[in-house]
Amino acid sequence: AQSVTQLGSHVSVSEGALVLLRCNYSSSVPPYLFWYVQYPNQGLQLLLKYTSAATLVKGINGFEAEFKKSETSFHLTKPSAHMSDAAEYFCAVSGTGNTPLVFGKGTRLSVIA
Amino acid sequence: EAGVAQSPRYKIIEKRQSVAFWCNPISGHATLYWYQQILGQGPKLLIQFQNNGVVDDSQLPKDRFSAERLKGVDSTLKIQPAKLEDSAVYLCASSPLGPYEQYFGPGTRLTVT
């Protein structure tokens, strides 16, 4: 069985500050890990994915995440927050192949001017 | 390329009524997923198709929900009769065969009154 825990349902940062959204996973098989972003009234957009290649993954909009097997973590970071980053962020895990995603409960990011 | 299309975008019905949602995946994507996203939570898988066969429907409430994927392309999800707790966003996603990310449609927001 697979599961994801996102620490903090709401994170608030100042514009230009570091963004850190936390995700810990549990998986009985080598995991594939994903971060998705959801803007109001829209579907989910892929930010980045880890599929057993490089442990530091770079995504769109300046986001990156590091896979740490020893900590079972896949935290999302961005060096400098922008107002347009305000959205809901979901961490998800799946096994290999075409297996469904198991999502965390999401973290709402607010960016303060 | 065109993304995943869903319709309608919004639907309001009374409890005990029936409703149907439609999804057109990205051309060539063999795998199609339906997820339910209740307010404040991450998406949860309802059913997964590969071509026109069901791979996983273990979390589909089969007493009231049904889904089909004709000819391995479009899919419909039906609820009959609807309950208040079915109020949610219904997301359709598709992916090619293999360990690829899922592409999400904009979702259908269902309100049951």
Short mmCIF file of C-alpha atoms in Angstrom, two decimals, chain A residues 32 34 36 38 41-46 49 51 88 90 94 96-106, chain B residues 9-10 31 33 35 37 40-43 45 48 50 56 91 95-99 101-102 104-106 109:
data_model
loop_
_atom_site.label_atom_id
_atom_site.label_comp_id
_atom_site.label_asym_id
_atom_site.label_seq_id
_atom_site.Cartn_x
_atom_site.Cartn_y
_atom_site.Cartn_z
CA TYR A 32 7.30 7.32 -8.48
CA PHE A 34 4.90 13.75 -8.27
CA TYR A 36 0.92 18.82 -8.92
CA GLN A 38 -4.11 23.29 -8.76
CA ASN A 41 -11.52 26.03 -10.63
CA GLN A 42 -8.88 24.29 -12.69
CA GLY A 43 -7.52 20.77 -13.03
CA LEU A 44 -4.15 19.59 -11.78
CA GLN A 45 -0.97 20.60 -13.57
CA LEU A 46 2.23 18.61 -13.20
CA LYS A 49 8.18 14.08 -11.13
CA THR A 51 11.02 8.31 -11.57
CA GLU A 88 -3.06 24.36 -3.87
CA PHE A 90 -0.55 18.14 -4.07
CA SER A 94 2.45 5.69 -7.53
CA THR A 96 5.74 1.57 -11.55
CA GLY A 97 3.74 1.37 -14.73
CA ASN A 98 0.20 2.61 -15.14
CA THR A 99 -0.86 2.60 -11.52
CA PRO A 100 -3.20 5.20 -10.04
CA LEU A 101 -1.86 8.15 -8.11
CA VAL A 102 -2.35 8.29 -4.36
CA PHE A 103 -2.57 11.93 -3.32
CA GLY A 104 -1.89 13.78 -0.13
CA LYS A 105 -4.51 16.14 1.27
CA GLY A 106 -2.84 19.16 -0.27
CA ARG B 9 -17.89 22.01 -16.07
CA TYR B 10 -20.58 22.55 -13.44
CA THR B 31 -5.10 4.65 -19.78
CA TYR B 33 -8.72 7.51 -14.75
CA TYR B 35 -10.91 10.70 -9.57
CA GLN B 37 -11.98 15.34 -5.17
CA GLY B 40 -10.35 20.22 1.16
CA GLN B 41 -8.98 16.81 0.18
CA GLY B 42 -6.74 15.32 -2.46
CA PRO B 43 -8.21 13.44 -5.42
CA LEU B 45 -9.31 7.20 -7.55
CA GLN B 48 -9.03 3.09 -13.99
CA GLN B 50 -6.76 0.57 -19.89
CA ASP B 56 -9.17 -1.04 -10.96
CA LEU B 91 -11.50 14.76 -12.45
CA SER B 95 -1.73 8.75 -19.67
CA PRO B 96 0.15 6.75 -22.26
CA LEU B 97 1.18 3.17 -21.49
CA GLY B 98 4.28 3.04 -19.30
CA PRO B 99 5.53 5.00 -16.31
CA GLU B 101 2.62 11.21 -15.70
CA GLN B 102 -1.12 11.63 -15.82
CA PHE B 104 -5.77 16.01 -15.91
CA GLY B 105 -8.85 17.66 -17.34
CA PRO B 106 -10.43 20.77 -15.77
CA ARG B 109 -17.93 20.41 -10.13
#
